[in-house]
PDB file of C-alpha atoms in Angstrom:
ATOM      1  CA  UNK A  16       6.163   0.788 -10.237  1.00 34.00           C
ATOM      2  CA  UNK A  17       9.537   1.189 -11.716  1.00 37.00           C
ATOM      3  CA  UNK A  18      12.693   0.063 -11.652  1.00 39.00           C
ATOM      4  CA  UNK A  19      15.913   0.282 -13.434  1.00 38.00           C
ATOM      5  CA  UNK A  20      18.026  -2.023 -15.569  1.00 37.00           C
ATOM      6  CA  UNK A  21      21.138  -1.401 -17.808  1.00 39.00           C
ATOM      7  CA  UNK A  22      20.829  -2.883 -21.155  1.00 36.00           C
ATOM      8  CA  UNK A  23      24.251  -4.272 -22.636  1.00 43.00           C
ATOM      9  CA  UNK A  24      27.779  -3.503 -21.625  1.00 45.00           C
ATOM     10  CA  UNK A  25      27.764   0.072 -20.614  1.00 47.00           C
ATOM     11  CA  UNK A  26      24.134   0.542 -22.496  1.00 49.00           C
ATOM     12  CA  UNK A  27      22.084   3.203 -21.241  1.00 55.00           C
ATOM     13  CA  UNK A  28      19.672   2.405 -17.975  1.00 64.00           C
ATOM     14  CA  UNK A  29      15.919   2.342 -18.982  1.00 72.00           C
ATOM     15  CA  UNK A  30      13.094   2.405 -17.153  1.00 72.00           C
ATOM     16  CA  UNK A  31      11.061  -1.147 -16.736  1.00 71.00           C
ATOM     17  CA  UNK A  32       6.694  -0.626 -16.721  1.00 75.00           C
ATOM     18  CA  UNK A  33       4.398  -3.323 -15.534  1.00 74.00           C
ATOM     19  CA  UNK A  34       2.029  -3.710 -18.597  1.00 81.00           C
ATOM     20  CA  UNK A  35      -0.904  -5.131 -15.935  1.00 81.00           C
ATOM     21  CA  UNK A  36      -1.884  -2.653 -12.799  1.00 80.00           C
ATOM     22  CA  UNK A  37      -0.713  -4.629 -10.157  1.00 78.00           C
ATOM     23  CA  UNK A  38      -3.125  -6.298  -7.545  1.00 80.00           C
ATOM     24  CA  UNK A  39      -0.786  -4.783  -4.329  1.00 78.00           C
ATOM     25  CA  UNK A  40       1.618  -1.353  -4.649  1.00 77.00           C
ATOM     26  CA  UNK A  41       4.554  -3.237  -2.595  1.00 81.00           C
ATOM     27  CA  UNK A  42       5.503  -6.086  -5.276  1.00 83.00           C
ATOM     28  CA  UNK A  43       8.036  -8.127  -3.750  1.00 88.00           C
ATOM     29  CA  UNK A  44      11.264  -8.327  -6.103  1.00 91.00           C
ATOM     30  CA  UNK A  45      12.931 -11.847  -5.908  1.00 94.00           C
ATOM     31  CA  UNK A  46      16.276 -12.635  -7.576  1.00 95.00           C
ATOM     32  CA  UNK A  47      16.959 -15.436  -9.432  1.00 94.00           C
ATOM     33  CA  UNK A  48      20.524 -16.211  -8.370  1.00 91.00           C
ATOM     34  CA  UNK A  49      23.355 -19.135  -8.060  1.00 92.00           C
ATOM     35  CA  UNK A  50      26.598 -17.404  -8.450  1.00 92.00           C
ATOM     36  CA  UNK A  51      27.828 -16.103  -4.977  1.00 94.00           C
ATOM     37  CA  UNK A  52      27.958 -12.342  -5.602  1.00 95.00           C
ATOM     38  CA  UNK A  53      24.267 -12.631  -7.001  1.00 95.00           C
ATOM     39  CA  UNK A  54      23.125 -14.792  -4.181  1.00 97.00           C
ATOM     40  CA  UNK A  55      24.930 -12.034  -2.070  1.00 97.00           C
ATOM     41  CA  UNK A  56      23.301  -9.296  -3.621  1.00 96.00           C
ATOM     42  CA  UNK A  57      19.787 -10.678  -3.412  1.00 97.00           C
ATOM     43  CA  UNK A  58      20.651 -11.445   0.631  1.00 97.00           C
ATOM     44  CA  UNK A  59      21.069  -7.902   1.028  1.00 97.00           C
ATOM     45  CA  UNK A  60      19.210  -6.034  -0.788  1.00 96.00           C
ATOM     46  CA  UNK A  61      15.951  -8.366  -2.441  1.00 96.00           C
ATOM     47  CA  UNK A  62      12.660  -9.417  -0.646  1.00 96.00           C
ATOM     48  CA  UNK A  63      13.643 -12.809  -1.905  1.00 97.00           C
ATOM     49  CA  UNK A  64      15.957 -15.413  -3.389  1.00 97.00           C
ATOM     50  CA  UNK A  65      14.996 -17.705  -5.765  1.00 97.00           C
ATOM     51  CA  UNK A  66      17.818 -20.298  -7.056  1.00 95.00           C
ATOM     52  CA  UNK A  67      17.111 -22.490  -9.343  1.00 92.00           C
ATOM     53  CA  UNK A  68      18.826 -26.195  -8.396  1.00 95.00           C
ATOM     54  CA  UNK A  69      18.604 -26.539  -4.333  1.00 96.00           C
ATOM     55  CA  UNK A  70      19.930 -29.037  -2.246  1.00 97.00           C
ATOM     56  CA  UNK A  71      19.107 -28.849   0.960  1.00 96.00           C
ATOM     57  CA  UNK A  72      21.785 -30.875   2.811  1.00 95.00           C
ATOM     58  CA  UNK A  73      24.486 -29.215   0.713  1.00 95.00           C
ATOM     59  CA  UNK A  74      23.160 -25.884   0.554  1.00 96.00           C
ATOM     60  CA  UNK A  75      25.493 -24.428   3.436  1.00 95.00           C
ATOM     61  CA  UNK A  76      28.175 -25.379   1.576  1.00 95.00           C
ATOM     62  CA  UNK A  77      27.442 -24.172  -1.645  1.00 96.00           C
ATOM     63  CA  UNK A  78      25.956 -20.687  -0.646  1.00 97.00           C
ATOM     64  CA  UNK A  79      26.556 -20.136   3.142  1.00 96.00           C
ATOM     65  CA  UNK A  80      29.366 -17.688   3.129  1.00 97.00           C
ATOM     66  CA  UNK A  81      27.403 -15.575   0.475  1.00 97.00           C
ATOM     67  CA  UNK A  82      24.156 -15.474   2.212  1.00 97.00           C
ATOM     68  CA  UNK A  83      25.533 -14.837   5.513  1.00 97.00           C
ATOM     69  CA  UNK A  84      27.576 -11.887   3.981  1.00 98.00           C
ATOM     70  CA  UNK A  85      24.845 -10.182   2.262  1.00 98.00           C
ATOM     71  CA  UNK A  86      22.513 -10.791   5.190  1.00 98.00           C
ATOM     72  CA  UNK A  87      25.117  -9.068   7.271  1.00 97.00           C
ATOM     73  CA  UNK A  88      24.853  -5.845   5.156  1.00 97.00           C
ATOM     74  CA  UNK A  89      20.655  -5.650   4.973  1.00 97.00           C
ATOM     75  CA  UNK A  90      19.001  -2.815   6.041  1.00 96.00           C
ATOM     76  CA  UNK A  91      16.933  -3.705   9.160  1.00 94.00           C
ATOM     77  CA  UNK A  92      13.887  -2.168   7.717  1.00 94.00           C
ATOM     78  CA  UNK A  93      13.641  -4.549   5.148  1.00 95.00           C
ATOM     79  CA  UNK A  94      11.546  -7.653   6.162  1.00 95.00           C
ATOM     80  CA  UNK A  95      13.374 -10.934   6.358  1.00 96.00           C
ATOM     81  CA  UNK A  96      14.390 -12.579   3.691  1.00 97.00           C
ATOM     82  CA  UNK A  97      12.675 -15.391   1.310  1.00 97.00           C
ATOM     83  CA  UNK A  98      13.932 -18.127  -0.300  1.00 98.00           C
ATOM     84  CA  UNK A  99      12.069 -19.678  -2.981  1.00 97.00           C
ATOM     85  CA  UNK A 100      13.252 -22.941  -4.265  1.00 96.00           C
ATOM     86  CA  UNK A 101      12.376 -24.586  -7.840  1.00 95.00           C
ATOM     87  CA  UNK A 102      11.679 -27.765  -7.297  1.00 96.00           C
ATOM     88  CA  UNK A 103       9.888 -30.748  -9.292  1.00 97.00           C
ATOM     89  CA  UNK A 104       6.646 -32.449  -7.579  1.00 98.00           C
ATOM     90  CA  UNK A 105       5.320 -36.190  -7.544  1.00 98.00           C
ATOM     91  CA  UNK A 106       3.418 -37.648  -4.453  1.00 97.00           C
ATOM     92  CA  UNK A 107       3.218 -41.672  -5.841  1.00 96.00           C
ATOM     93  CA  UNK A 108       3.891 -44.953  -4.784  1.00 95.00           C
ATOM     94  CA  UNK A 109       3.984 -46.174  -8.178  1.00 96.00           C
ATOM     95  CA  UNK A 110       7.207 -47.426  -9.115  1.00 96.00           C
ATOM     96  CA  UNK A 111       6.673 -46.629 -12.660  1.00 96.00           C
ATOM     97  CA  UNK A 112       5.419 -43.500 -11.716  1.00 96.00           C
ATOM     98  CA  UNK A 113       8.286 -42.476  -9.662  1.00 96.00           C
ATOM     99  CA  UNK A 114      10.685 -43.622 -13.185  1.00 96.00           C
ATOM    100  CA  UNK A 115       8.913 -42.111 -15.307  1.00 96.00           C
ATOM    101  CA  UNK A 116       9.426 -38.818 -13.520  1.00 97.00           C
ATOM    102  CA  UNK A 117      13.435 -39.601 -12.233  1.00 97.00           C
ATOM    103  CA  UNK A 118      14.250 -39.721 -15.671  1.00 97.00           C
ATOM    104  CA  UNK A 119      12.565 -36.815 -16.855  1.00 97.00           C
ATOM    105  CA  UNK A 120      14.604 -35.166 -14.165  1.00 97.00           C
ATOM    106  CA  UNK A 121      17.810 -36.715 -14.849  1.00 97.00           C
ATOM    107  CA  UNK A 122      17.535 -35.206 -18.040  1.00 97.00           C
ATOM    108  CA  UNK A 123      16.598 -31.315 -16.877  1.00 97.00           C
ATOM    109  CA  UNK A 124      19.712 -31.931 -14.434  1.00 97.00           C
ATOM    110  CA  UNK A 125      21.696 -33.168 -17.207  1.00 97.00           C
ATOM    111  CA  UNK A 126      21.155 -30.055 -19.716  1.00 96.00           C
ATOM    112  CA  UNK A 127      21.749 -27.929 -16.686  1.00 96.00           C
ATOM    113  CA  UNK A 128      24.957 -29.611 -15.315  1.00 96.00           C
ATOM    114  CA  UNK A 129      26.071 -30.259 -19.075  1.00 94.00           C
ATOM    115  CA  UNK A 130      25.180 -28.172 -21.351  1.00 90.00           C
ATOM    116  CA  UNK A 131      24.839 -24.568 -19.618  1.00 89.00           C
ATOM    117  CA  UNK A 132      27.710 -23.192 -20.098  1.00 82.00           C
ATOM    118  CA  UNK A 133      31.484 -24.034 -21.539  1.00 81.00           C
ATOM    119  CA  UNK A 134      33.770 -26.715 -19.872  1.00 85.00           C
ATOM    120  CA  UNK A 135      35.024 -24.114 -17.107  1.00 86.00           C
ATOM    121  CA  UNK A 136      32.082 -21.918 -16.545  1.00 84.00           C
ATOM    122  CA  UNK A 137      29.281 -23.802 -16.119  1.00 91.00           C
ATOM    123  CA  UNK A 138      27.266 -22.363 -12.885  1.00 92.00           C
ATOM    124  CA  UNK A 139      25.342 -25.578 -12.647  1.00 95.00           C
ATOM    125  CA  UNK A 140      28.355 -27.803 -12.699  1.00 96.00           C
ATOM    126  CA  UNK A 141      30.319 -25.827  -9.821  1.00 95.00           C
ATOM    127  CA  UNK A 142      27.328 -25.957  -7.766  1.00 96.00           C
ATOM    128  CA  UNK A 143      26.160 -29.775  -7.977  1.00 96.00           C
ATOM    129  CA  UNK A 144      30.417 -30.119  -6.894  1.00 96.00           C
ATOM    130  CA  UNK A 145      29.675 -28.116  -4.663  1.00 96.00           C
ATOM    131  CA  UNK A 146      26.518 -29.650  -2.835  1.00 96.00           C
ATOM    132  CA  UNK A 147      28.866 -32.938  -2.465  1.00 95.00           C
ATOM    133  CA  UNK A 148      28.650 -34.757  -5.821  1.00 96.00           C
ATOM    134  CA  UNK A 149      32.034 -33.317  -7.852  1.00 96.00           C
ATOM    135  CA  UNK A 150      33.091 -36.705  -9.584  1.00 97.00           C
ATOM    136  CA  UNK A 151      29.261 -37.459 -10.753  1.00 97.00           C
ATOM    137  CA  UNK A 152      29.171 -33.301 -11.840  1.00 96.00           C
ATOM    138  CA  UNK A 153      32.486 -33.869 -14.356  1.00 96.00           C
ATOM    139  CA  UNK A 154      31.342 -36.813 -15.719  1.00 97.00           C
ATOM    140  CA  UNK A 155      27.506 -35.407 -16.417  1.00 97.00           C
ATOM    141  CA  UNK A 156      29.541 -32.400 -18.237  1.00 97.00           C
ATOM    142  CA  UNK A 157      32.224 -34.834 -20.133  1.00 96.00           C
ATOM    143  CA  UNK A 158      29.034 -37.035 -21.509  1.00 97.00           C
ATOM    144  CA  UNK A 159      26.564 -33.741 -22.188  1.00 96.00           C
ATOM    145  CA  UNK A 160      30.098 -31.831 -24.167  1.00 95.00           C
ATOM    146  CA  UNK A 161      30.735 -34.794 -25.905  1.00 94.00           C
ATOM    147  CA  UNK A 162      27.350 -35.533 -27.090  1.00 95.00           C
ATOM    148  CA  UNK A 163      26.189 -38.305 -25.277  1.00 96.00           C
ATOM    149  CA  UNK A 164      23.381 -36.268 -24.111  1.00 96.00           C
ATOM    150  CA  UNK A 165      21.405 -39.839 -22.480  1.00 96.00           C
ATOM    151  CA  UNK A 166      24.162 -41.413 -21.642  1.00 97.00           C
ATOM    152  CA  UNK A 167      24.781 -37.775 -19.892  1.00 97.00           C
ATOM    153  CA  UNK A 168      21.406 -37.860 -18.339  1.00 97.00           C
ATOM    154  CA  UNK A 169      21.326 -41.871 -17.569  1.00 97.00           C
ATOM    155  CA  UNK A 170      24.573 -40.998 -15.523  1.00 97.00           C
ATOM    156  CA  UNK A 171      22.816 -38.651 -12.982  1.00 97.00           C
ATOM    157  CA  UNK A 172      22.253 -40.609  -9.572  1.00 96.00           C
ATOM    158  CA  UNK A 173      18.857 -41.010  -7.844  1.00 95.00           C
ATOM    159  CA  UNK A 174      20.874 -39.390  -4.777  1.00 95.00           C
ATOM    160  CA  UNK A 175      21.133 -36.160  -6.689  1.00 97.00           C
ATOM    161  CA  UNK A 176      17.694 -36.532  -8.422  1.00 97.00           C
ATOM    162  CA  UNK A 177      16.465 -36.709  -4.900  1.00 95.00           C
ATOM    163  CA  UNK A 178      18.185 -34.060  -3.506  1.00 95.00           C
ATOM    164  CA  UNK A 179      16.926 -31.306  -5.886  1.00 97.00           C
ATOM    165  CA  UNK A 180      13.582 -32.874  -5.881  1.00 97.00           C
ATOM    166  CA  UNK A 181      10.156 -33.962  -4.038  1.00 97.00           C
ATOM    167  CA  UNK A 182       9.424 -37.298  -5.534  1.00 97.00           C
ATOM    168  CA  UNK A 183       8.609 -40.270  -3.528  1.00 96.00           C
ATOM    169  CA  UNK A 184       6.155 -41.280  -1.791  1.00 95.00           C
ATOM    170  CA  UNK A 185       4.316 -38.920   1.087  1.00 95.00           C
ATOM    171  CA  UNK A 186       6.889 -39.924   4.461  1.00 94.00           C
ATOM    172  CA  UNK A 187       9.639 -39.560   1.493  1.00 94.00           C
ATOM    173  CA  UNK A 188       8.310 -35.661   0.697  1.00 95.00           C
ATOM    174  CA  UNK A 189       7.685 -34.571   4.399  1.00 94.00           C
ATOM    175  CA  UNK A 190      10.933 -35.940   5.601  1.00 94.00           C
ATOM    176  CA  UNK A 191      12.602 -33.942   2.225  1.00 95.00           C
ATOM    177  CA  UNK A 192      10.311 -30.572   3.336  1.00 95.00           C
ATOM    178  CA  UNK A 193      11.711 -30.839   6.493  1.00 95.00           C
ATOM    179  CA  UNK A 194      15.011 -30.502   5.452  1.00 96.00           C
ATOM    180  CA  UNK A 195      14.209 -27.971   3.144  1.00 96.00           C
ATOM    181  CA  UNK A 196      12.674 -26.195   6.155  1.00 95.00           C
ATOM    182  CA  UNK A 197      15.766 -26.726   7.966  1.00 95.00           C
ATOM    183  CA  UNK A 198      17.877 -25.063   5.504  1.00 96.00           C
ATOM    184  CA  UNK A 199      15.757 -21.789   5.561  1.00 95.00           C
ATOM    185  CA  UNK A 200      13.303 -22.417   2.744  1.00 97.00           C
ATOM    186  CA  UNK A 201      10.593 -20.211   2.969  1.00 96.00           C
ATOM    187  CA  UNK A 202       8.345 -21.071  -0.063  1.00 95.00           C
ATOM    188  CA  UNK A 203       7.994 -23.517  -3.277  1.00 96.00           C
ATOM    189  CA  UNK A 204       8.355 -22.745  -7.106  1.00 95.00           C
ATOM    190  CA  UNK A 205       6.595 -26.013  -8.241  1.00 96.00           C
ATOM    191  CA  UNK A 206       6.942 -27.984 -11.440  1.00 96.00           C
ATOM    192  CA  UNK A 207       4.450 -30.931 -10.859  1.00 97.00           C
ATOM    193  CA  UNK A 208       5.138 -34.107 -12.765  1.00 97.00           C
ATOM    194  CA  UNK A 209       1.875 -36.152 -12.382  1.00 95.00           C
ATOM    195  CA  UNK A 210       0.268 -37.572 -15.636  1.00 92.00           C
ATOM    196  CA  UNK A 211      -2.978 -35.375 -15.096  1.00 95.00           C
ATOM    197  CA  UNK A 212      -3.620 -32.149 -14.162  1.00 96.00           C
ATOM    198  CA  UNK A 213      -6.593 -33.363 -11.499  1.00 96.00           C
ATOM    199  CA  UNK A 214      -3.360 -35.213 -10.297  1.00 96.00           C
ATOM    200  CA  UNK A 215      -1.284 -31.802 -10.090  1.00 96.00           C
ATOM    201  CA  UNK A 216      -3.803 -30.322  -8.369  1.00 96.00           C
ATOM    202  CA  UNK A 217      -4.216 -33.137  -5.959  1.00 96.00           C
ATOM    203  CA  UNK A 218      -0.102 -33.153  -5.186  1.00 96.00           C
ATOM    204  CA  UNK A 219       0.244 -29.601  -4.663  1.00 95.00           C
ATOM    205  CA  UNK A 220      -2.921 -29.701  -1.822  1.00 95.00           C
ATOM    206  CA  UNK A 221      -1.399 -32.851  -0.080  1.00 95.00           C
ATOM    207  CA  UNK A 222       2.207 -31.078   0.041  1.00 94.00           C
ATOM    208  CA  UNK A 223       0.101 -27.631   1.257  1.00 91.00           C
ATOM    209  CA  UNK A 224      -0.801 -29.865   3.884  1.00 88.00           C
ATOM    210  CA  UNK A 225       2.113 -31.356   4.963  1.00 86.00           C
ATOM    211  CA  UNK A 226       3.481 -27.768   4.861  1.00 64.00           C
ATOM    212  CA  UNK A 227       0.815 -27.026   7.850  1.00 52.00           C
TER     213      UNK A 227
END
């Protein structure tokens, strides 16, 4: 398999190898995409989309117009199309458990919101406004910019953490797959959170089998 990428502004396009012989010949190609000509371009023309902060109940808002647009212009041949969220994982009823694992999420939502980009062209930032939380999004950035990097991540709401994530307890995740469903999500890029890995294990079969 090959493909072609363009290395550099106005480089020269080079051929990409696999180094491993590939288990299938038709490898589906999934674009990792937030920015609404990307998100676009992977409706159209990708086997699947693949964005990286996902919000369910504000996902219409924040990348409607460019899905439905690039969907418009896909070639019927082409199979429909996937939409792979990254998500973190924790199936608990333990309070300290459930935390531990908010905060360490505050804090990935905090370098992402904050810190990936400059004041006005941060990705992350225009899309958490853009799911419904603008006010909480500037003030994230202002702490992160400013240096206050846990004050930054302290400031991030459990209604956000929630949003982009699956912890709670099991009714909590099935009730948050649902809406996930809802919304047209087609498959799971996991990050567990549990302490063990028999406990990772365990949380990605239970939410396997909530998924039916």
């Amino acid at each position: 398999m090959k493909s072609r990428c363009q290395l550099g502004g106005g480089g020269i396009g080079r051929p990409l190898k696999l180094i491993n012989e590939p288990l299938r010949a038709d490898i589906p190609i999934h674009l990792a995409a937030i920015g609404p000509r990307n998100v676009e371009l992977a409706a159209e023309l990708f086997d699947g989309w693949q964005p990286l902060l996902f919000d369910p109940d504000g996902a219409h808002a924040a990348f409607g117009r460019a899905l439905t647009t690039g969907l418009a212009k896909r070639d019927p041949s082409l199979a429909p199309l996937q939409i792979v969220v990254d998500t973190h994982l924790l199936i608990t009823q333990d309070p300290d458990e459930l935390e531990k694992a908010r905060r360490s999420v505050r804090s990935y939502l905090a370098l992402y919101i904050g810190g990936m980009g400059p004041r006005d062209g941060n990705y992350y930032t225009r899309l958490v406004s853009q799911f419904g939380y603008p006010d909480e999004a500037d003030r994230v950035q202002e702490l992160y910019l400013s240096g206050q990097r846990q004050l930054a991540a302290d400031t991030v709401s459990n209604r956000l953490v929630n949003g982009l994530s699956l912890i709670g307890d099991p009714e909590q995740i099935g009730s948050r797959l649902e809406a996930l469903r809802g919304a047209g999500v087609t498959g799971l890029a996991l990050r567990p959170l549990a302490p063990t890995p028999q406990r990772r294990i365990a949380d990605i079969a239970a939410l396997r089998g909530m998924r039916g």
